[in-house]
Every structure is written in C-alpha cells, then in structure tokens.
Tab-separated table of C-alpha atoms in Angstrom:
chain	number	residue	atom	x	y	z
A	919	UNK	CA	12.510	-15.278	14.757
A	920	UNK	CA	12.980	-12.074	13.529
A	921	UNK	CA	16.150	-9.769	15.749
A	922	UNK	CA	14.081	-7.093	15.498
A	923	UNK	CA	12.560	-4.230	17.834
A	924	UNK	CA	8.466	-3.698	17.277
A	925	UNK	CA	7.282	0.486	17.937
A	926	UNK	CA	3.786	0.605	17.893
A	927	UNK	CA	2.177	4.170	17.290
A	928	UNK	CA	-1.385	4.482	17.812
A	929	UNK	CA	-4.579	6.971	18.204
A	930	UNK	CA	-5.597	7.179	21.411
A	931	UNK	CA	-8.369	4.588	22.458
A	932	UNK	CA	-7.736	2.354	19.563
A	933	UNK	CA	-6.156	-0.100	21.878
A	934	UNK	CA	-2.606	0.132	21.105
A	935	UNK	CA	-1.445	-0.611	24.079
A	936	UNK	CA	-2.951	-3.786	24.264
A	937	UNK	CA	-2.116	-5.165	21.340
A	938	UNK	CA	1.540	-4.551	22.499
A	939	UNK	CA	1.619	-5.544	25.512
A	940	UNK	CA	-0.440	-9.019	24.323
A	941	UNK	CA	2.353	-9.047	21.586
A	942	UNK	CA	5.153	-8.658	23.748
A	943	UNK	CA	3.528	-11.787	25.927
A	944	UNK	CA	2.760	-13.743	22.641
A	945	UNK	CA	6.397	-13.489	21.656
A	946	UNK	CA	8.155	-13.275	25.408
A	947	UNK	CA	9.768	-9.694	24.364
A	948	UNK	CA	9.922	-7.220	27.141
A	949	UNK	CA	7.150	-4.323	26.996
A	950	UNK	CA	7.591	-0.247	27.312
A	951	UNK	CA	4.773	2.003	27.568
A	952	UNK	CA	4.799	3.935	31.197
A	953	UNK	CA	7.368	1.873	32.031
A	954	UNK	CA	9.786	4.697	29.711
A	955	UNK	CA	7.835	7.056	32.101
A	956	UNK	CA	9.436	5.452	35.324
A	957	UNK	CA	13.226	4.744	33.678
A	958	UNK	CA	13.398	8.449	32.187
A	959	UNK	CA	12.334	9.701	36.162
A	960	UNK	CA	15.116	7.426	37.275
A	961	UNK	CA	17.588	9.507	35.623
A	962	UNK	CA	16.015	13.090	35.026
A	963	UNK	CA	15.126	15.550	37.291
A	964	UNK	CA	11.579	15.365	35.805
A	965	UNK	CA	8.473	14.129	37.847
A	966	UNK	CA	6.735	11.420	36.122
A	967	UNK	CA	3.841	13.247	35.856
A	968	UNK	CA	5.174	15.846	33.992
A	969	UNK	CA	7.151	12.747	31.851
A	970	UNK	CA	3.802	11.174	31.241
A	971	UNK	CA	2.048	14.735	30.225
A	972	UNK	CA	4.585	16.269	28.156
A	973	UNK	CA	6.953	13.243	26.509
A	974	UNK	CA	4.372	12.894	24.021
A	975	UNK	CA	1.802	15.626	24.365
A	976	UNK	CA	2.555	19.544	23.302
A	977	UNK	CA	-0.118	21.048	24.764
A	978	UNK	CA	-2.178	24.705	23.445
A	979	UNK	CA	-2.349	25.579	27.382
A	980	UNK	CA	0.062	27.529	28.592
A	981	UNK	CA	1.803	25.189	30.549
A	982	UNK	CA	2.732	23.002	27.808
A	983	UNK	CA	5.066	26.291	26.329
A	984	UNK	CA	7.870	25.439	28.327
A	985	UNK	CA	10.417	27.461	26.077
A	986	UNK	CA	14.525	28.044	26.956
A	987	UNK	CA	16.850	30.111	25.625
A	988	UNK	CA	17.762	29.490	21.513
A	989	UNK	CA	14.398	28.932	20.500
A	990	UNK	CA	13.129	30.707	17.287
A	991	UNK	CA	9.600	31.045	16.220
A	992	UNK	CA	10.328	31.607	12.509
A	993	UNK	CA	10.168	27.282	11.611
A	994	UNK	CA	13.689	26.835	12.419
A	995	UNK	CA	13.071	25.741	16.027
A	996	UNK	CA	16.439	25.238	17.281
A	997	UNK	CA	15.802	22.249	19.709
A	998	UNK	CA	17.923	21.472	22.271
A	999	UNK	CA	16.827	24.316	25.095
A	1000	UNK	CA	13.455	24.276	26.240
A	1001	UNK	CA	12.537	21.480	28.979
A	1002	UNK	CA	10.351	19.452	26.770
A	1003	UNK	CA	13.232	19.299	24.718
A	1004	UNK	CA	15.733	18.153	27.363
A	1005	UNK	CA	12.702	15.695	28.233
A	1006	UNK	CA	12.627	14.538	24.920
A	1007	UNK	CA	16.424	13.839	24.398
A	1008	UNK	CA	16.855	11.927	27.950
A	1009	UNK	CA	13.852	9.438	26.796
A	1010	UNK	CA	15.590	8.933	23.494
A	1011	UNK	CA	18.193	7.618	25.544
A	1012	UNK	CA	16.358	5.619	27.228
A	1013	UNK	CA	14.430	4.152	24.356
A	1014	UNK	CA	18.361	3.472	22.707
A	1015	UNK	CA	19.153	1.531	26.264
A	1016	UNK	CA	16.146	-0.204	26.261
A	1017	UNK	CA	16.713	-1.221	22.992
A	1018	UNK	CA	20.113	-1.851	23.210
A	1019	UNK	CA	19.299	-4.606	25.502
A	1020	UNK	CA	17.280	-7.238	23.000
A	1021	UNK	CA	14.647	-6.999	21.128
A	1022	UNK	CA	11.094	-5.436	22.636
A	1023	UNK	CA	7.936	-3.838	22.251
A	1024	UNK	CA	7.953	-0.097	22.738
A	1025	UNK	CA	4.803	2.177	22.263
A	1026	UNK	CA	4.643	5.680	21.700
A	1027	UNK	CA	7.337	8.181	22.114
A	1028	UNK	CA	8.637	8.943	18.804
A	1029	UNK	CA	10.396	5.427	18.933
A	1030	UNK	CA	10.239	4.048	15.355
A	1031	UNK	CA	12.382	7.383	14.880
A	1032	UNK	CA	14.885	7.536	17.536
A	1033	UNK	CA	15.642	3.657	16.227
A	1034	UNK	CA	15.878	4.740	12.633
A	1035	UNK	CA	18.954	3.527	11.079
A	1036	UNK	CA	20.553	2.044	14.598
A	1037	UNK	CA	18.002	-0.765	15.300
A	1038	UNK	CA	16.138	-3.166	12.573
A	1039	UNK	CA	12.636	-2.520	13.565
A	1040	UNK	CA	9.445	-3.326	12.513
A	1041	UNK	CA	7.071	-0.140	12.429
A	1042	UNK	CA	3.465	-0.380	13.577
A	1043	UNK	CA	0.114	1.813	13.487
A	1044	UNK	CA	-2.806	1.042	14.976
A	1045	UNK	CA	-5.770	3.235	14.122
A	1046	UNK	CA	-10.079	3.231	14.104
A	1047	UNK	CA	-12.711	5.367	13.490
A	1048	UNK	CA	-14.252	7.472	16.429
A	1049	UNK	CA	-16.747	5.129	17.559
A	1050	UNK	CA	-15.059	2.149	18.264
A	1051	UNK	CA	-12.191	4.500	19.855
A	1052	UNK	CA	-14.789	6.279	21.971
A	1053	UNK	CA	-17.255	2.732	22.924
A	1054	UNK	CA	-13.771	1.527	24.235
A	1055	UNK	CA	-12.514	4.716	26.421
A	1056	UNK	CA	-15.956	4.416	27.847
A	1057	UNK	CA	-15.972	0.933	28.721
A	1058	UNK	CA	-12.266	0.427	29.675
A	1059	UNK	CA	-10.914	3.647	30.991
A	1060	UNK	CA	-14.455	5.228	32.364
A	1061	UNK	CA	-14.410	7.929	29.881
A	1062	UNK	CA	-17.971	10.277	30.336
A	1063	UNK	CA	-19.644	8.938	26.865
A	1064	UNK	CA	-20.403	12.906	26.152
A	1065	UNK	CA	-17.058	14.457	26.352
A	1066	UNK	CA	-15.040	10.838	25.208
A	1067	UNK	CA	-14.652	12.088	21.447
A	1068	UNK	CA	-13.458	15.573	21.952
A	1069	UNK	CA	-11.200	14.299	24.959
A	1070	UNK	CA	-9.673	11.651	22.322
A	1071	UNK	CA	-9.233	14.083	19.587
A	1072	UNK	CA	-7.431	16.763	21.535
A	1073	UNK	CA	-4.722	13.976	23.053
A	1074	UNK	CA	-4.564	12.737	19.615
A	1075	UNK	CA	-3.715	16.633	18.219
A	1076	UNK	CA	-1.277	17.148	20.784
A	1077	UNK	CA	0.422	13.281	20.156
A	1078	UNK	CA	0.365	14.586	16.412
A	1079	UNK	CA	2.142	18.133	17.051
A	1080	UNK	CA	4.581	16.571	19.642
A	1081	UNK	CA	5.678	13.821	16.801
A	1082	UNK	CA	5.720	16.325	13.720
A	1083	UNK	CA	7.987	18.910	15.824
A	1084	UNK	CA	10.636	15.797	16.963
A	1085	UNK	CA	10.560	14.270	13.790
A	1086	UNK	CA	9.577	16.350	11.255
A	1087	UNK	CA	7.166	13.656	10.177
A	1088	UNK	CA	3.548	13.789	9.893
A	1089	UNK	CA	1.954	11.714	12.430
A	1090	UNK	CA	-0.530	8.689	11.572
A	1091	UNK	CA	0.707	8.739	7.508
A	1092	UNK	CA	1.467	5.486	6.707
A	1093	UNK	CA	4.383	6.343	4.867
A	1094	UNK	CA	6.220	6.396	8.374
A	1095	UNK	CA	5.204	2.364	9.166
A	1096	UNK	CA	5.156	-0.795	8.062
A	1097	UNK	CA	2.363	-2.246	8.672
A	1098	UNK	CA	-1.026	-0.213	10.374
A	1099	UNK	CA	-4.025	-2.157	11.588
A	1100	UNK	CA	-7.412	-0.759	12.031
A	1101	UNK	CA	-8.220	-2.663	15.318
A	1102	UNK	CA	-12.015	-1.259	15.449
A	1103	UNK	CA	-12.600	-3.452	12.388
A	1104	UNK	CA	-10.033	-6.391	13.033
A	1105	UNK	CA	-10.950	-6.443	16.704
A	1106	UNK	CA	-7.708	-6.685	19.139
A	1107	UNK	CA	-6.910	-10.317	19.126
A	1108	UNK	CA	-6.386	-10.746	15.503
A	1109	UNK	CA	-4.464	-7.534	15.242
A	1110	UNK	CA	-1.729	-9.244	17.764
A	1111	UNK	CA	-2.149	-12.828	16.006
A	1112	UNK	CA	-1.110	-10.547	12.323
A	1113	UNK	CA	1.385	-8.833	13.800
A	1114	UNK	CA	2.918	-11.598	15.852
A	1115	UNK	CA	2.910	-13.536	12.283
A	1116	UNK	CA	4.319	-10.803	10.500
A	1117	UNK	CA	7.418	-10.828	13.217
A	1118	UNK	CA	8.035	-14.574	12.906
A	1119	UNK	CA	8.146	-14.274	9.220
A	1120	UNK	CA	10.244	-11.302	9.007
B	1204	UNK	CA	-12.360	-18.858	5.699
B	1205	UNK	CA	-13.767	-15.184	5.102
B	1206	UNK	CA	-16.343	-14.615	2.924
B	1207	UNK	CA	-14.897	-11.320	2.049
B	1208	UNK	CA	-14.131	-8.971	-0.932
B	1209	UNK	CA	-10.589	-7.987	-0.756
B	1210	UNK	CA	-9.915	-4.536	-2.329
B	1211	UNK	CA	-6.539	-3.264	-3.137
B	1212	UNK	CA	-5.602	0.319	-3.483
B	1213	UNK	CA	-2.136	0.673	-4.313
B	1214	UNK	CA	0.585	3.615	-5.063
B	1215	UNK	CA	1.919	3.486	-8.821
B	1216	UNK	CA	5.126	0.575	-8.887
B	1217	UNK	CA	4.372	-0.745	-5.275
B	1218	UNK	CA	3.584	-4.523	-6.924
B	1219	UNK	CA	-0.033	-4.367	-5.713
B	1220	UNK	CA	-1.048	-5.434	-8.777
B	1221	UNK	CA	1.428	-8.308	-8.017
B	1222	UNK	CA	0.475	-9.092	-4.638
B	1223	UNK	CA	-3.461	-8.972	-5.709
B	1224	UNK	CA	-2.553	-11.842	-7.998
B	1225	UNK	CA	-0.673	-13.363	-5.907
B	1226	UNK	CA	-3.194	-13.584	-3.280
B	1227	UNK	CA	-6.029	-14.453	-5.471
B	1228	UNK	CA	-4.180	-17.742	-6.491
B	1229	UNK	CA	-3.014	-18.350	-3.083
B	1230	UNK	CA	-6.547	-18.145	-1.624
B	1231	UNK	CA	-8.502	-19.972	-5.143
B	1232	UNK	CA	-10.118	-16.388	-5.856
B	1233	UNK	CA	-11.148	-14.422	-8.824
B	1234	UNK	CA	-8.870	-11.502	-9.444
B	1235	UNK	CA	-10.141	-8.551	-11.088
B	1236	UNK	CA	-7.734	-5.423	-12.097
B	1237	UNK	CA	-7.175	-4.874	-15.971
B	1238	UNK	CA	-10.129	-7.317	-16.445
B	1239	UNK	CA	-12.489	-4.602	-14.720
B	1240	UNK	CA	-11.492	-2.739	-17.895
B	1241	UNK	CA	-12.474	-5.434	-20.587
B	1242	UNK	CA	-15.844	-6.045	-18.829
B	1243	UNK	CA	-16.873	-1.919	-18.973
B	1244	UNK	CA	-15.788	-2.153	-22.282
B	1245	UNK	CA	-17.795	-5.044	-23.026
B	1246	UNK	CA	-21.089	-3.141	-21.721
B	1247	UNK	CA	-20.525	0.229	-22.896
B	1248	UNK	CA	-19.433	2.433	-25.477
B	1249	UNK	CA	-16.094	3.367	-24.306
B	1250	UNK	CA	-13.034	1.699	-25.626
B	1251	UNK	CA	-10.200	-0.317	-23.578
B	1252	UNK	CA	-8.134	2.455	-24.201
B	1253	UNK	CA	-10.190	5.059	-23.103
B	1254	UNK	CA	-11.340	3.066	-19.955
B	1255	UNK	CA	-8.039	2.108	-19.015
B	1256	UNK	CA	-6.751	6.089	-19.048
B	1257	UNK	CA	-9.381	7.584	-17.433
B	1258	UNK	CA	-11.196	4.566	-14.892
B	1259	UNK	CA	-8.613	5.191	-12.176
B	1260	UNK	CA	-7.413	8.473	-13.604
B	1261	UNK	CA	-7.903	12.267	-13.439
B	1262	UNK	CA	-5.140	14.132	-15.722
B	1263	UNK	CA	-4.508	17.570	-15.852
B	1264	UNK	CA	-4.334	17.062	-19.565
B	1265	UNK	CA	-7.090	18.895	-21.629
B	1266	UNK	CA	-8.731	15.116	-23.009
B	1267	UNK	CA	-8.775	14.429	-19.234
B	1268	UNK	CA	-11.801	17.211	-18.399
B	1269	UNK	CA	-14.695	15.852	-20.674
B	1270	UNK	CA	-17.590	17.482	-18.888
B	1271	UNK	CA	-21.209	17.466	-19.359
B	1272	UNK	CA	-24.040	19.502	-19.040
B	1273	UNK	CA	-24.583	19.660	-15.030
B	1274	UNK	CA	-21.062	20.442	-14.039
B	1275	UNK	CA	-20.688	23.235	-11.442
B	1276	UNK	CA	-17.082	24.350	-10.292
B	1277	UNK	CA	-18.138	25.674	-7.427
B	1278	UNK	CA	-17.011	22.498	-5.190
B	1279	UNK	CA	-20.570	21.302	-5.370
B	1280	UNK	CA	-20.165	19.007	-8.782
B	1281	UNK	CA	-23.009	17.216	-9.865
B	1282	UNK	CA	-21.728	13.995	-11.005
B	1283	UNK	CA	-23.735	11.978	-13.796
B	1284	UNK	CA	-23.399	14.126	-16.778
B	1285	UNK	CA	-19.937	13.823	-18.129
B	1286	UNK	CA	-18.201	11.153	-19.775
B	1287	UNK	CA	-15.899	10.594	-17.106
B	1288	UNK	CA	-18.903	10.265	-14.798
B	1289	UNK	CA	-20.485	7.974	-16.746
B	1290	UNK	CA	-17.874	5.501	-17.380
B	1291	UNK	CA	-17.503	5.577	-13.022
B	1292	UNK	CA	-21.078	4.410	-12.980
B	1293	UNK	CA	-20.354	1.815	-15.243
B	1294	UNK	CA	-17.633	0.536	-14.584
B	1295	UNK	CA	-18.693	0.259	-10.375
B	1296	UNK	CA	-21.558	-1.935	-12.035
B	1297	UNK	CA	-18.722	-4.241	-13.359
B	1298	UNK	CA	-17.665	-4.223	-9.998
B	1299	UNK	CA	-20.744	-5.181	-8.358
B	1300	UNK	CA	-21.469	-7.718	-10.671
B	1301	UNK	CA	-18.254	-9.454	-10.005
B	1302	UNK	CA	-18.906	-9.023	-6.420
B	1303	UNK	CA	-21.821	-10.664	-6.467
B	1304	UNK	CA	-20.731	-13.778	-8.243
B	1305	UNK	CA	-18.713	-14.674	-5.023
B	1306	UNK	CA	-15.788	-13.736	-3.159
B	1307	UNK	CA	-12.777	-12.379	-5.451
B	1308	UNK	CA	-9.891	-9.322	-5.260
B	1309	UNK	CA	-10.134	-6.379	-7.039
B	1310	UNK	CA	-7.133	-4.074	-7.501
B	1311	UNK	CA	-7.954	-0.379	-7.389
B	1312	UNK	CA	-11.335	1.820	-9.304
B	1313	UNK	CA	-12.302	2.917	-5.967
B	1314	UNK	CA	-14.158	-0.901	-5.151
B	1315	UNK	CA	-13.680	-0.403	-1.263
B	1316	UNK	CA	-15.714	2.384	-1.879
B	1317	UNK	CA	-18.171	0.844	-4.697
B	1318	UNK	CA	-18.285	-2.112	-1.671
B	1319	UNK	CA	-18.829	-0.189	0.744
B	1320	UNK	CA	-22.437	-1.217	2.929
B	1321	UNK	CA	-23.122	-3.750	0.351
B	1322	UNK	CA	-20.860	-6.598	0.326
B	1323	UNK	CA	-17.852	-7.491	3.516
B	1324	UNK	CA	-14.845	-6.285	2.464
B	1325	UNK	CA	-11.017	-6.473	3.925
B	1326	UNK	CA	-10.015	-3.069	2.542
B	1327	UNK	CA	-6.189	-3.010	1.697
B	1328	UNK	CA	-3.496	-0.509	0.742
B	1329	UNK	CA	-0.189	-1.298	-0.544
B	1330	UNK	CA	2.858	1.921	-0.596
B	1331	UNK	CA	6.181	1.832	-0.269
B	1332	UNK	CA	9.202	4.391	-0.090
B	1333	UNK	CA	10.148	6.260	-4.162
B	1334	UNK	CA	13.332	4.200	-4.355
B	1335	UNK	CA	12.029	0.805	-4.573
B	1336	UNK	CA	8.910	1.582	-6.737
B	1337	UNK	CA	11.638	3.285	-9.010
B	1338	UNK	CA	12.987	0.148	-8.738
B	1339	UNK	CA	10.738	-2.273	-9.638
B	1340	UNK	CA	9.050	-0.202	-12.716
B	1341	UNK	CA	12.453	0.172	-14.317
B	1342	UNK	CA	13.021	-3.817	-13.827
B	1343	UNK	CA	9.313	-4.893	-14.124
B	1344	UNK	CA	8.143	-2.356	-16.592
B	1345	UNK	CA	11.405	-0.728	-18.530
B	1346	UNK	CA	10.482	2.534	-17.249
B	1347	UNK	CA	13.285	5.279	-18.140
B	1348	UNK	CA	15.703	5.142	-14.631
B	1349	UNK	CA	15.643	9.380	-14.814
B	1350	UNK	CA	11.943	9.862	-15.389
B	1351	UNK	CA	10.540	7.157	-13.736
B	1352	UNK	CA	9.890	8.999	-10.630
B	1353	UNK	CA	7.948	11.766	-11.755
B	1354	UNK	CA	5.646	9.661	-13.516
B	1355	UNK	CA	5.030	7.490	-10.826
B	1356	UNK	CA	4.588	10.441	-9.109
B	1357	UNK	CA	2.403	11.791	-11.757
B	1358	UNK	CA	0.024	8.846	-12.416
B	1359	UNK	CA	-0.153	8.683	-8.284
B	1360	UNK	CA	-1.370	12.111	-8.285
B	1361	UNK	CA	-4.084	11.319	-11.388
B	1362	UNK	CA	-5.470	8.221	-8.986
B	1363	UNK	CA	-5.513	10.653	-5.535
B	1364	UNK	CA	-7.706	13.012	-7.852
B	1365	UNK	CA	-10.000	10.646	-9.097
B	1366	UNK	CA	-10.545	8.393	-5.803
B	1367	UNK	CA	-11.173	12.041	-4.068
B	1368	UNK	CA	-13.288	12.734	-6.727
B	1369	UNK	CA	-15.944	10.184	-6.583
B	1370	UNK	CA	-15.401	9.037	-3.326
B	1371	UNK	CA	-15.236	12.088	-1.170
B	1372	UNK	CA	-12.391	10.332	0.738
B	1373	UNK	CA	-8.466	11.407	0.452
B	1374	UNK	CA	-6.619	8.635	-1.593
B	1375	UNK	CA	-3.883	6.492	0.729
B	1376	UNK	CA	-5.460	7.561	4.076
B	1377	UNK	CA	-4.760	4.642	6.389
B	1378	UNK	CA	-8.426	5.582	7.829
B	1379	UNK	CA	-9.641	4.151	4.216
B	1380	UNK	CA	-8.071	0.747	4.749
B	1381	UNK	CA	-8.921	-1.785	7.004
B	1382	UNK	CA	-4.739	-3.434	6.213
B	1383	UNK	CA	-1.849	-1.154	5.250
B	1384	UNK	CA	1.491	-2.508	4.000
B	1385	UNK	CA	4.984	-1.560	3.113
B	1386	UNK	CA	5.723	-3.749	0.163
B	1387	UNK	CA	9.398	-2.049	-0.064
B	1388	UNK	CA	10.125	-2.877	3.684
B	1389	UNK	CA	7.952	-6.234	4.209
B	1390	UNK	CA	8.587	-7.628	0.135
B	1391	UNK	CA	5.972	-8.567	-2.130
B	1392	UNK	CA	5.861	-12.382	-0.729
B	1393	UNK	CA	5.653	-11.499	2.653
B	1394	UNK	CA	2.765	-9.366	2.262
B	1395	UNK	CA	0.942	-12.029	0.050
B	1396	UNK	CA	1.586	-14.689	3.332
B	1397	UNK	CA	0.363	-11.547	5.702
B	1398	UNK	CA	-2.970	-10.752	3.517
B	1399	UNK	CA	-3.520	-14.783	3.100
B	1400	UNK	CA	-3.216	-15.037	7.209
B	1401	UNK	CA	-5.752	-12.034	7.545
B	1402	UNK	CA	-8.134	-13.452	5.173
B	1403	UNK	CA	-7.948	-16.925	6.849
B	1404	UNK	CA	-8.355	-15.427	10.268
B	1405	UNK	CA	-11.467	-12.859	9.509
C-alpha cells in the first residue's frame, strides 16, 4: 500500500468529512479533522474555539481582522504578525508532526500545501451542487432548510479567502488535487470505495 | 455494470484521448473522439477538416468568426445562424445518435453537456500540471520542445471558448464533472483502472 498521506479539501456540507474519516477506517490510517483543533490548543495559547473559527475561516466581520504589526494592505501581505497568522503557522506544525508520524487522513487546513514537497501525498476534493450540500446540512447537522444555502456559501467564501491568502492558490480548482469527487452524484460510500482504490494502487 | 455514457473533457496533451481509449477497450465500449468528426462529416456539408478545427474550437483567428445573420454582440447571441452554430447542432446529433445505440465514451464536443437530462452519464475531466503535457506532446506528437507550451496553451484556450460558448458553463470547472483526475500525478494507467472501478461500481 501506498506510504502516502491523503488531505481531503472539501465544500462545506458535501460530506468530506465522512468520506475521510470512513477512509481512514477502511484503510486503518489515523484521522485529523477537529482533532488538529485540540493538538494546536495543546500547544498555543489559542482557545479552541477561536482555532476552530479562524484556522480555516477569514471572516468579513470585524472580528475575523485580527491584524499585527508588518502587515501591508497593498497585496504584499507580509505574514508572519497578525494572530491568525501565528494560528496558522503553529497548525502547520502540527499538521508536519502529525504527519511525520505515518501516514493519515487529514481534512482541511491548507494541508495538501503545508505537505508540498516534504510528504508524498495524495490530494483530494470533494465537491456537489447546492442541493445535495444543503438536503444534507439539514438532515445531518439540523441546518434551518431556509437559511442552509446562504449559511454554506458564506463558510465556503471564507474557507476560499483563508486558503488563497496562505497559499496563494485558488481554492476548489482542480489544478491544486489529484483526484476530486462530486459526492452528491457518487453518493458517499462509493466516493471512499474510489478513493480507498486509488490509495492501494498508488 | 453501469449503463452509463462516459464523457471526457480533457486539457490539450493530458492523454485523455488515451485514457478514453483505453477505457473503452477495457470496459468492451464504443469510443467516439475523432470518429465524432467523420460521422458530422458524413451528414453534412462541412469537411473533416473544417469540423475537426472548429467542433471543439473557437480561434481568435479571422476564419474562426463565421457569423450569420442573427448574431448580436451584446452578450445575448442568438445561436443557430452561423456556420459555427450549425455544425454544433450537427455534430451534438452525431452525438446523440451514438448515444442512443448503447453505452460508449466520447472524448470532448461538449457531450456531458449534449447528455445532459437525456441519457446517464459519468461526466469526467482529465488535467494535469504544463510540464508533463509538454512532455507527452513532444514524445507522443513531435511537438516543437520551445513552442509546445503556448500552443497547448493556445488550443486549451480555443476549447474553454467554445465549451463556454454553447454550453453556458466555464470549461474545466470541477462543478462540470462528476470524476476529476490528474493524469501527470496518478499516470495514464492508473486513471484507466480508477475510471474502470467507477464505472463498475455506479
């Protein structure tokens, strides 16, 4: 099998997370999603909450502008000074540490591109149109049917904006994976049975 | 096994011609891509030549705009009148008609969009990164190793025009596609075993 590490990137309410956590279970790798949440509190001074809201999320409200000293507004960002950047650099280290301990499943977090060129990886999207995205928040995470679309394409803007600004990368283009999946029209289960093939074979 | 219509849309020297065959033998279907253009010829006017230049391609050339009487430029064209137009209508008749003689893959002329409502489709897109379609069109093709790029790049451009064109849809938009692969990162065989696997499994 494949020595590989699997990052899954996904729109919000496609089911990304499932598919890697059945993944993970299909091919006994360990999984990340929150659990980066919990090992980047372990060594920051950073709440989870504000982890889980701002370590992939930039936000238009005006908490969301958390902005230190050095930064420029002109497109040459200098990184390295605001809190969302010192959030972003301590769970890049812990994606490395994870990774640096066998090969896993990791969702989210900019991870196909803090691995670049350090870890073989395998790069995943997962993607659908609105409906199936919005049936599913409903159903599995109690979304209110009326706002579920709007509440799905805002998390989805601000997932985009946080992974453009880190990576200078456009978000979602397929350029960026290997292999993306529409789950709405594959369904869940046969997304993990591809991608769990396309692991073994790699 | 699926009694599906696999379309491939593919980026200029990413072997999804290649893989299309490929996966036609491997699964005992038709394949349709440069015999699309000998069947429009057969029913219409226009020559091989003329199909195979301007079926999947918009050029900025001045023999690329043949426009008819109907043609606004006001972003509202009416399509039907040109030449251009007409040989679309034809040759998505072609692509019916193959359709409906049984399951088959077709490589490219817009068919997941010709498909689309009439006949079940697994939608596909095959890309990979500059160097190794450079690559394999110098090897497979003889392409010039200094210009190769930009007319990769060029015919790429001609096939984004025309898909957006008559399909209202932006060309290599995962969103399109129901399977996107790397060829560069996964290799042509690998995705040929993945599509097989999806087909199988649908």
């Amino acid at each position: 099998m494949a020595d590989r590490i699997i990052t899954i990137g996904r729109q919000c309410g496609s089911g990304g997370h499932t598919i890697g956590r059945l993944l993970a279970q299909r091919l006994g790798l360990a999984f990340y999603d929150k659990e980066i949440v919990e090992l980047t509190a372990a060594k920051t001074k950073f709440s989870p909450e504000f982890i889980q809201s701002h370590g992939e999320y930039f936000h238009s409200g005006a908490l969301g502008h958390i902005i230190g000293y050095g930064t420029r507004f002109d497109g040459s960002y200098k990184t390295g000074s605001s809190l969302t950047d010192q959030l972003h650099q301590a769970q890049s280290e812990v994606i490395l540490e994870v990774a640096a301990q066998g090969p896993c499943v990791i969702v989210g977090r900019c991870a196909d591109n803090v691995l670049e060129g350090k870890y073989p990886t395998m790069n995943v999207f997962i993607y659908s149109d609105m409906s199936y995205k919005v049936e599913r928040s409903v159903q599995e995470h109690g979304l209110d049917p009326d706002k579920a679309a709007s509440i799905l394409t805002r998390r989805d803007k601000a997932r985009a904006h946080h992974y453009r600004f880190y990576t200078e990368r456009k978000w979602g283009d397929m350029r960026n994976y290997d292999i993306c999946l529409d789950s709405g029209r594959l369904g869940l289960e046969r997304c993990v049975d591809l991608l769990a093939d396309a692991y073994r074979r790699w």
